[in-house]
Coordinates of C-alpha atoms in Angstrom, one line a residue:
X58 CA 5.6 9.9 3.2
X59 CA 9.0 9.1 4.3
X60 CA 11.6 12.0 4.0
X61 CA 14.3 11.3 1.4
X62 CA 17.1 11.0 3.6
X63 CA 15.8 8.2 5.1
X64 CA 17.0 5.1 4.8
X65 CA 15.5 1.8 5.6
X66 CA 17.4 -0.9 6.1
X67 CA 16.2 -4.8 7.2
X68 CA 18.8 -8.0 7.7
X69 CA 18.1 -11.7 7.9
X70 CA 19.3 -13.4 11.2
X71 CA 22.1 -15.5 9.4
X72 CA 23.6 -12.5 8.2
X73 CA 23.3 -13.9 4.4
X74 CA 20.7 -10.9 2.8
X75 CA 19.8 -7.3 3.8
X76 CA 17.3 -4.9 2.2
X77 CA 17.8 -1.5 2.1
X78 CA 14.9 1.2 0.8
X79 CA 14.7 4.5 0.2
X80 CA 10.8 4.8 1.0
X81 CA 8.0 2.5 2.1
X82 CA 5.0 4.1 1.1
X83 CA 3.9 3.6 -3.0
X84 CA 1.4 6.1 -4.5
X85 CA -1.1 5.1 -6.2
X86 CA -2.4 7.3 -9.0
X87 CA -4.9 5.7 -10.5
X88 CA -3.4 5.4 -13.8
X89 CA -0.3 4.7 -12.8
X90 CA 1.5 3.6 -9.7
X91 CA 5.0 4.2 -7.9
X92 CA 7.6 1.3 -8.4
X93 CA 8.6 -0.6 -5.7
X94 CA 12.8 -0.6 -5.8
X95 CA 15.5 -1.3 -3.3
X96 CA 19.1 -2.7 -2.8
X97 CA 20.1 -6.3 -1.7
X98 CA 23.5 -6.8 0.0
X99 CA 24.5 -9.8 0.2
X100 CA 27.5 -11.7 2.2
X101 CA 28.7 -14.3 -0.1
X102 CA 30.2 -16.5 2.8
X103 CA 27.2 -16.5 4.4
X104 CA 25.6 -17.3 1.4
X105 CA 27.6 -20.2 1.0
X106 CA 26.3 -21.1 -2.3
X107 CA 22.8 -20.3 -1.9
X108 CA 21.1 -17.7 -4.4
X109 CA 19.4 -15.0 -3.6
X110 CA 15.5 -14.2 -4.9
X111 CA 13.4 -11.2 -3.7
X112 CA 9.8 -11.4 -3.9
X113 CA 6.5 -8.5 -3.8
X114 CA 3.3 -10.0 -2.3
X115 CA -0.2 -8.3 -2.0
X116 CA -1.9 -10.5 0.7
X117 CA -5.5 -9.9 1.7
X118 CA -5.8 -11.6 5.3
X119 CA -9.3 -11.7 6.5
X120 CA -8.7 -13.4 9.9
X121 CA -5.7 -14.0 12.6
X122 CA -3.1 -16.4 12.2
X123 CA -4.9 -17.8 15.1
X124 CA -7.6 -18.6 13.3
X125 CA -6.0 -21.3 11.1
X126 CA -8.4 -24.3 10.8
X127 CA -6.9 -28.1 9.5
X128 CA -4.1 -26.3 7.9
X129 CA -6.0 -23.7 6.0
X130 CA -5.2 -20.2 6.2
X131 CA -7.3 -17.3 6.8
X132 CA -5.7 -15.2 4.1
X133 CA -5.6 -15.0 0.2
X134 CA -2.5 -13.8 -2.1
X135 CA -3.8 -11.4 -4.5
X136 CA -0.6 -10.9 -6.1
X137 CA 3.0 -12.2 -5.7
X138 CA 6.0 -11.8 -8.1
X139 CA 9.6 -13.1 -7.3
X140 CA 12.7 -12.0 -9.1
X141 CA 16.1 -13.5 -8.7
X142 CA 18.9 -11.2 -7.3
X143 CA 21.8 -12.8 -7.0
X144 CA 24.0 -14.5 -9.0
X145 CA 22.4 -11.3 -10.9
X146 CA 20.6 -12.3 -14.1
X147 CA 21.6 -9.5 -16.2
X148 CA 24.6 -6.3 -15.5
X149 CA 24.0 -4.3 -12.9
X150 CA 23.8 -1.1 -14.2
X151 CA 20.8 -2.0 -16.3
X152 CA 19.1 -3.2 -13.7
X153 CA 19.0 0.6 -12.1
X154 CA 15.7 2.2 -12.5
X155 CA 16.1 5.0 -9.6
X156 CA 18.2 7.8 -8.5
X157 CA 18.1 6.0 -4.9
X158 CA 19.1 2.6 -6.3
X159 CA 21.9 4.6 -7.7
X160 CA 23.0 6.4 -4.2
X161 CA 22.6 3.1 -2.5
X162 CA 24.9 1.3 -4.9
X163 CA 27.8 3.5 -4.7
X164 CA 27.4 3.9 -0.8
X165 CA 26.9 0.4 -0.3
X166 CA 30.0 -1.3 -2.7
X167 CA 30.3 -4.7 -5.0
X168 CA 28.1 -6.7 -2.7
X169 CA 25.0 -4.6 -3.7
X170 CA 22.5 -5.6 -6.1
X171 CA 19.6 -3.3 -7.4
X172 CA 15.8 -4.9 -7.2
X173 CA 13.2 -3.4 -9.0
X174 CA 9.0 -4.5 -9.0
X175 CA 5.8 -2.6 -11.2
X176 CA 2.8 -2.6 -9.7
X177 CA -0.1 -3.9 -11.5
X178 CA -3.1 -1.5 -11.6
X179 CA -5.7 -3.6 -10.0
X180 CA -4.3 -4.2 -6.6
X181 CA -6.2 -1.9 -3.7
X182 CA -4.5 0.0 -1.3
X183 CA -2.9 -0.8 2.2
X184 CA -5.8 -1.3 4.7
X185 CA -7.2 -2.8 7.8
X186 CA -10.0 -3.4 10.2
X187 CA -9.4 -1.4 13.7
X188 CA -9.6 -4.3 15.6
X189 CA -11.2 -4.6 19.5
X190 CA -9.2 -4.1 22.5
X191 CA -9.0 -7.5 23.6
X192 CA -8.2 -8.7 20.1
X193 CA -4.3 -10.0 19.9
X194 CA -2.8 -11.3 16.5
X195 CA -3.5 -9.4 12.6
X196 CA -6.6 -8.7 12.2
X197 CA -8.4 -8.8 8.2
X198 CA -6.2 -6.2 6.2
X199 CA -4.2 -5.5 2.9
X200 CA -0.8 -6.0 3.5
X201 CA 2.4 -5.4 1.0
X202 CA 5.2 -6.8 2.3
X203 CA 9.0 -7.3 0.2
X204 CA 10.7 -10.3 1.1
X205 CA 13.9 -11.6 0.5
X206 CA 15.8 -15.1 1.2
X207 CA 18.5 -17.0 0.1
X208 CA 18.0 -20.4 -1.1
X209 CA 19.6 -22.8 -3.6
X210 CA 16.3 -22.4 -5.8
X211 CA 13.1 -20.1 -5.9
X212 CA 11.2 -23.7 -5.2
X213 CA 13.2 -25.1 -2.6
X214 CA 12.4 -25.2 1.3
X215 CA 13.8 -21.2 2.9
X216 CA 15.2 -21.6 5.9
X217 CA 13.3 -18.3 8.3
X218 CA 17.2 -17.3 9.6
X219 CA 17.9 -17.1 5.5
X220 CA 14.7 -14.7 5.2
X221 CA 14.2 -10.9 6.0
X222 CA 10.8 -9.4 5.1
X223 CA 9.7 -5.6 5.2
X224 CA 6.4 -4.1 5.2
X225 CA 5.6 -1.6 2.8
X226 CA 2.3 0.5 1.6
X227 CA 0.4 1.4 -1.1
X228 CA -1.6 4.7 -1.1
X229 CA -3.5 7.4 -2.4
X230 CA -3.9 10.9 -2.5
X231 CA -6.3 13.4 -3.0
X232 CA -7.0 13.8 -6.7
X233 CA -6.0 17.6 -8.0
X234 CA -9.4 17.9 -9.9
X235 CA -12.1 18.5 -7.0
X236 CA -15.8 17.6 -8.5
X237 CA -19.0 19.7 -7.6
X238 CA -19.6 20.9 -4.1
X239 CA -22.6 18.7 -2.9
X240 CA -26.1 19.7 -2.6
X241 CA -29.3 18.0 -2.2
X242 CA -32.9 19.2 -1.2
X243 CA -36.0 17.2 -1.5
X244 CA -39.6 17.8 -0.2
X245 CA -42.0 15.4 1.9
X246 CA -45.5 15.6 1.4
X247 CA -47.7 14.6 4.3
X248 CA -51.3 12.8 3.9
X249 CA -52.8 14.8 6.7
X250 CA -50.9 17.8 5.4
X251 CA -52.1 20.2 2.8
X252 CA -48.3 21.3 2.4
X253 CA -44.9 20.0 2.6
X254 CA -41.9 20.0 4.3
X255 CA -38.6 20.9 2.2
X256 CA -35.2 20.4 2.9
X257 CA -32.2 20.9 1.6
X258 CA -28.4 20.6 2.8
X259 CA -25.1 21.1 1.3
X260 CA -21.2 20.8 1.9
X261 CA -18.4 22.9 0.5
X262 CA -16.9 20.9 -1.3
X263 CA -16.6 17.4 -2.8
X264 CA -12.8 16.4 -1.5
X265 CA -12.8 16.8 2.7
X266 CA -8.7 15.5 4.3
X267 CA -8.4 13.8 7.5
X268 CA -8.4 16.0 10.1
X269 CA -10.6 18.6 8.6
X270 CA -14.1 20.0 9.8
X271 CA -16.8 19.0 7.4
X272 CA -19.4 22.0 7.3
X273 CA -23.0 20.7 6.6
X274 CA -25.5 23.7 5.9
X275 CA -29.1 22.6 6.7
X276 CA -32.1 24.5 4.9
X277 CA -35.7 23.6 6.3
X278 CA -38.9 25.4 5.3
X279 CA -41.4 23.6 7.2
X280 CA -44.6 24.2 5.5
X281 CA -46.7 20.9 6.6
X282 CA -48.5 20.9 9.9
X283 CA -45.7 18.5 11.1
X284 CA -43.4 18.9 13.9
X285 CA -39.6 18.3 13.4
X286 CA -38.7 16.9 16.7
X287 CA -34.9 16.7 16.1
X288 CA -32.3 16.9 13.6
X289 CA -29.5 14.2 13.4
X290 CA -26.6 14.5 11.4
X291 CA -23.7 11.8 11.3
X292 CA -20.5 10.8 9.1
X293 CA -21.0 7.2 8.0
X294 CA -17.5 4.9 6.6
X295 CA -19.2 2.6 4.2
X296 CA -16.8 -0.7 3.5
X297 CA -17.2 -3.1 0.8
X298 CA -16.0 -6.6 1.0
X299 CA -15.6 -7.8 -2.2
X300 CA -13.2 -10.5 -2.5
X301 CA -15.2 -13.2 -1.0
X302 CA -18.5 -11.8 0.0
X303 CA -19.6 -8.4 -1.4
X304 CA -20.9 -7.0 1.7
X305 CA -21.6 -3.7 2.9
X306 CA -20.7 -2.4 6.6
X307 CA -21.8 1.1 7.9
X308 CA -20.0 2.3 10.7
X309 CA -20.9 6.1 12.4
X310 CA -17.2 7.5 12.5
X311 CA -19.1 10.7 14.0
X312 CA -22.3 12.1 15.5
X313 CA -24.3 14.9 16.6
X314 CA -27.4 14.6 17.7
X315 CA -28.4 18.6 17.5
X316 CA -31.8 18.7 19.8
X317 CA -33.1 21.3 17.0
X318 CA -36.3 21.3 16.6
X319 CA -38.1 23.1 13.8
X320 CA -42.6 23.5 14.8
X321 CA -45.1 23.6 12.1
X322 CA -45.1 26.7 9.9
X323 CA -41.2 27.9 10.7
X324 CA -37.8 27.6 9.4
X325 CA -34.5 27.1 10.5
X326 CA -31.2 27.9 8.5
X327 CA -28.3 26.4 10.8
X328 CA -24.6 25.0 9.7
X329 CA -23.3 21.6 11.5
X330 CA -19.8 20.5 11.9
X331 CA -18.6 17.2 11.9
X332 CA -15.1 16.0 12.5
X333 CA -14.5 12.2 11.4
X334 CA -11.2 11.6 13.7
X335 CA -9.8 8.0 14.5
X336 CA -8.9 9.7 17.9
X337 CA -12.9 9.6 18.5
X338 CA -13.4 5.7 17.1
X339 CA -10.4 4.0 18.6
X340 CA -12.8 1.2 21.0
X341 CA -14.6 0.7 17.9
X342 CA -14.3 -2.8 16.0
X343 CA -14.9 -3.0 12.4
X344 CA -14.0 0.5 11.1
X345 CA -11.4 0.6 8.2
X346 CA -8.0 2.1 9.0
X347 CA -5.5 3.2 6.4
X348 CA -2.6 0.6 6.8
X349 CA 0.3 1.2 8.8
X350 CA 3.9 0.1 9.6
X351 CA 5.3 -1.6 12.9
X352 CA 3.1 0.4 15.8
X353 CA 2.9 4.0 14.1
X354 CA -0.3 5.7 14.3
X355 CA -2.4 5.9 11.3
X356 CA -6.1 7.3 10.7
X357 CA -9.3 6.5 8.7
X358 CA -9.2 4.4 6.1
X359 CA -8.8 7.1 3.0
X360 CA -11.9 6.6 0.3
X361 CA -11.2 4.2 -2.9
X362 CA -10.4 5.6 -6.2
X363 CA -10.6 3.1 -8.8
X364 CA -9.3 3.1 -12.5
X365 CA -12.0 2.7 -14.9
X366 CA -12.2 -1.2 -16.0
X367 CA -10.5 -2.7 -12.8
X368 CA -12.8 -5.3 -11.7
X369 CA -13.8 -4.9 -7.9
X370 CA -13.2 -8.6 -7.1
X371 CA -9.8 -8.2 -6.4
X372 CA -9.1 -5.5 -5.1
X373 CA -10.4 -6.6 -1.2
X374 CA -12.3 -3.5 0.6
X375 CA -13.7 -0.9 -1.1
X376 CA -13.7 2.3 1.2
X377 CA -16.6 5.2 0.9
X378 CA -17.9 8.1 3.3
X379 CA -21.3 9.5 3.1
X380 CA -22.9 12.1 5.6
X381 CA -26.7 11.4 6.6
X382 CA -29.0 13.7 7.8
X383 CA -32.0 12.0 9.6
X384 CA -35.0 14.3 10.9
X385 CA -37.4 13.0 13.5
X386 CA -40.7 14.3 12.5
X387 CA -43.3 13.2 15.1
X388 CA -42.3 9.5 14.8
X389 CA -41.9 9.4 11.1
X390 CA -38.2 9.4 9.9
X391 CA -37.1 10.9 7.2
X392 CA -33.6 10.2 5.8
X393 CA -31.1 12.3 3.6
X394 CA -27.8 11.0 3.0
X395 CA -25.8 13.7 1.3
X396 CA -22.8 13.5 -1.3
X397 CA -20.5 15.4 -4.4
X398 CA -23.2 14.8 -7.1
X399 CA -27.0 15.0 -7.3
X400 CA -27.9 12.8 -10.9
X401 CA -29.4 10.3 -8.8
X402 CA -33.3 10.8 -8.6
X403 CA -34.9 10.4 -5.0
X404 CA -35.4 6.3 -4.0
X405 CA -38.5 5.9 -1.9
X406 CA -37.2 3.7 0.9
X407 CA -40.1 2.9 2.6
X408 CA -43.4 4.4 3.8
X409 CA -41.8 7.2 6.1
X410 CA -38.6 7.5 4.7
X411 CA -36.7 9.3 1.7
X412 CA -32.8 9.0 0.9
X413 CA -30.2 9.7 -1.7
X414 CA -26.8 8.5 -1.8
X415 CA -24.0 9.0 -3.2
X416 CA -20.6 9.3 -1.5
X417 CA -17.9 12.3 -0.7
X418 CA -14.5 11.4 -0.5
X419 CA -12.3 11.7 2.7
X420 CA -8.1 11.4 1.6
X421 CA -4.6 12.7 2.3
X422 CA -3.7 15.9 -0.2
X423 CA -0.4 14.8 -1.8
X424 CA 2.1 15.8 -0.3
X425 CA 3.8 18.0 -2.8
X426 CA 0.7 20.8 -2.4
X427 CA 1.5 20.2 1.4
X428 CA 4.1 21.7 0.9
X429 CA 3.2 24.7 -1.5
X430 CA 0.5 25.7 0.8
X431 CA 2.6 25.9 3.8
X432 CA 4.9 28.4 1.7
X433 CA 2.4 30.3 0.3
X434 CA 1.1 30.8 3.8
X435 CA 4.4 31.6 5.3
X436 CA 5.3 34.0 2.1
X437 CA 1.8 35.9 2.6
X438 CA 1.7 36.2 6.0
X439 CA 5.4 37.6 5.6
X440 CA 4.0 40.2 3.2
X441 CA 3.9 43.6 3.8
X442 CA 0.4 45.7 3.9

C-alpha cells in the first residue's frame, strides 16, 4: 500500500486536466470494497470550452495489442463508469467523500474538483499472466485504470493530448478469521499385498503469505510389501479462466523432489519445506502475477476470495494454490493433493492413483496487523527478563 503522504499526480499533454490521488491500490473486502476518489484540476484556458468527464474501467485483456485481428480487440470491458467533472454537476463540497479529497482541495485551490467512483462487488482483482522473455506488448491481465479527458461531450471524439490516464489496483488481503489447519491421510491397499500403505500429511495452518515457508509434515506407515521409491512434494498455482473459456491451468510454482525412500515394513516421519517465490518462477510463462504499476516488482498472484452469490463469469481468473504430494511406489503413483479442509471423501482417479483436493490460500496480511506485529515484536523484545 502506498504511504499516506504520497501523492500521485498525472497531467494530460495539452495541459487542459490533471489527476491527483492519494492512493492507488483499492482493498477488496469481500463485502465491501475501498472507493476509488481523487481530484481533477483543471486549466480553463486550456480547456477552452471543452468539459471535463472522468471515467473507472475494469478491462480484462486476454492478448497484446499486437494481436488485434480486422479491427477486433483482444480485450473485454467488464466494467466502465464515467462521471462528469467539470462544469461540476452538483456543489463542490458535496461531492467530498474523503479526508484526502478534502486536503487536496484546499492545497490545490478553485481549479480543483473532487471525483468519486464505488466499486461494484463482482469485479476480480488486479492480475496478470507472467509473460515469456521474449514476449514485448501487455500480456492477458485485469487492469483498473482512471481516466480523464476533456471533451465538448462524454460521446464525442477525445483528442489523446486532452486525455491523462492512471493505473490503479484492486486487492486483497488475508482474511482475519484463519480456517482449520489442513490434514489429510488416506491408505492404499495393494492386490498382491495382504496390508496397506497409510499416509497422512498436514500443514500448519490454512492461510500461508508470500514469502513464507510452507511446512508440510509427511506421516507413512508402510505396512504393504511395497517399496516407496521416492517422495515428491510440490506447490501447484491453479488458474481459472472463466470469462470466455472456463479452463483450468496448473503451474508448479515450487518443487522438491526429496530422494526418500520408505522399504516395505518401515516408516518414515519427515517435515518438507516449500517456499512458492516469484524470484524462483520468473522464465516461467503462464503463471499468475498479482497486478502491478509501471515496472515495480510484484509477486504471485494472491488466492481468490469471492462473495457468496457473485457469479464467476465475470470476474476473469480465478486464482487457487494446492500442495501435492506424489509417492512413487514401484511404478505405481499414488497422488495426495493437500488443503485447509478434509469434507471431501477420497476420488479414485484411476487404477494406481488416489487424490483429494481442496485448496489453501496464499495472500498479503493487511497491512494494519503488519504493523501491530512489528510493534509487538519490537515492545517484547525490548522487555525486560
Amino acid at each position: 500500500m502506498s504511504p499516506k503522504s504520497v501523492v500521485f499526480k498525472k497531467i494530460c499533454k495539452d495541459k487542459s486536466v490533471a489527476v491527483y490521488m492519494g492512493k492507488r491500490d483499492f482493498v477488496d473486502r469481500v463485502d465491501s470494497v475501498e472507493p476509488v476518489d481523487g481530484v481533477i484540476v483543471i486549466d480553463s484556458e486550456a480547456l477552452q470550452g471543452r468539459k471535463v468527464f472522468v471515467t473507472l474501467a475494469c478491462t480484462f485483456r486476454y492478448g497484446r495489442d499486437d494481436m488485434d485481428v480486422m479491427g477486433v480487440a483482444f480485450r473485454r470491458e467488464l466494467y466502465l463508469s464515467t462521471r462528469q467533472v467539470y462544469p461540476p454537476l452538483q456543489d463542490r463540497e458535496k461531492g467530498i467523500h474523503t479526508k484526502t479529497q478534502a486536503r487536496l482541495l484546499r492545497k490545490l485551490g478553485n481549479n480543483a474538483y473532487p471525483f468519486f467512483f464505488e466499486f461494484p462487488d463482482n469485479l476480480p482483482c488486479s492480475v496478470a499472466l507472467q509473460p515469456a522473455p521474449n514476449d514485448v506488448g501487455k500480456q492477458c491481465a485485469v487492469e483498473f485504470e482512471i481516466k480523464a479527458f476533456s471533451a465538448d461531450s462524454q460521446d464525442a471524439k477525445v483528442r489523446k493530448r486532452s486525455t491523462v490516464a492512471l493505473m490503479i489496483r484492486k486487492v486483497q488481503f488475508a482474511p482475519e478469521d484463519e480456517g482449520m489447519a489442513p490434514s489429510v491421510e488416506i491408505t492404499k491397499d495393494f492386490v498382491m499385498s495382504e496390508k496397506p500403505l497409510h499416509v497422512k500429511a498436514s500443514l500448519d495452518k490454512e492461510i500461508y503469505y508470500h514469502g513464507e515457508p510452507i511446512k508440510v509434515h509427511v506421516n507413512v506407515t508402510n505396512t504393504s510389501n511395497k517399496n516407496v521409491k521416492n517422495i515428491i512434494l510440490s506447490v501447484d498455482q491453479v488458474s481459472t479462466v472463466v470469462l470466455y473459456s472456463n479452463d483450468s491451468y496448473v503451474k508448479c510454482v515450487d518443487i522438491e523432489d526429496s530422494g526418500d525412500s520408505v522399504s516395505a515394513g518401515a516408516t518414515l516421519q519427515k517435515d518438507y519445506t516449500l517456499l512458492p517465490l516469484l524470484a524462483n518462477n520468473r522464465e516461467r510463462r503462464g503463471i499468475i502475477l498479482d497486478g502491478k504499476l509501471k515496472h515495480e516488482d510484484t509477486n504471485l498472484a494472491s488466492s481468490s476470495i469471492i462473495k457468496e452469490g457473485v457469479l464467476k463469469e465475470v470476474l476473469g481468473i480465478i486464482v487457487s494454490y494446492k500442495v501435492t504430494v506424489k509417492l512413487i511406489i514401484g511404478g505405481v503413483v499414488l497422488v495426495l493433493i493437500f488443503s485447509f479442509c478434509l469434507r471431501h471423501t477420497g476420488r479414485m482417479m484411476g487404477s494406481s492413483e488416489i487424490g483429494l483436493e481442496v485448496p489453501f490460500k496464499l495472500m498479503h496480511p493487511k497491512p494494519d496487523a503488519v504493523r501491530w506485529r512489528r510493534r509487538w515484536c519490537s515492545r517484547s523484545s525490548s522487555a525486560p527478563t
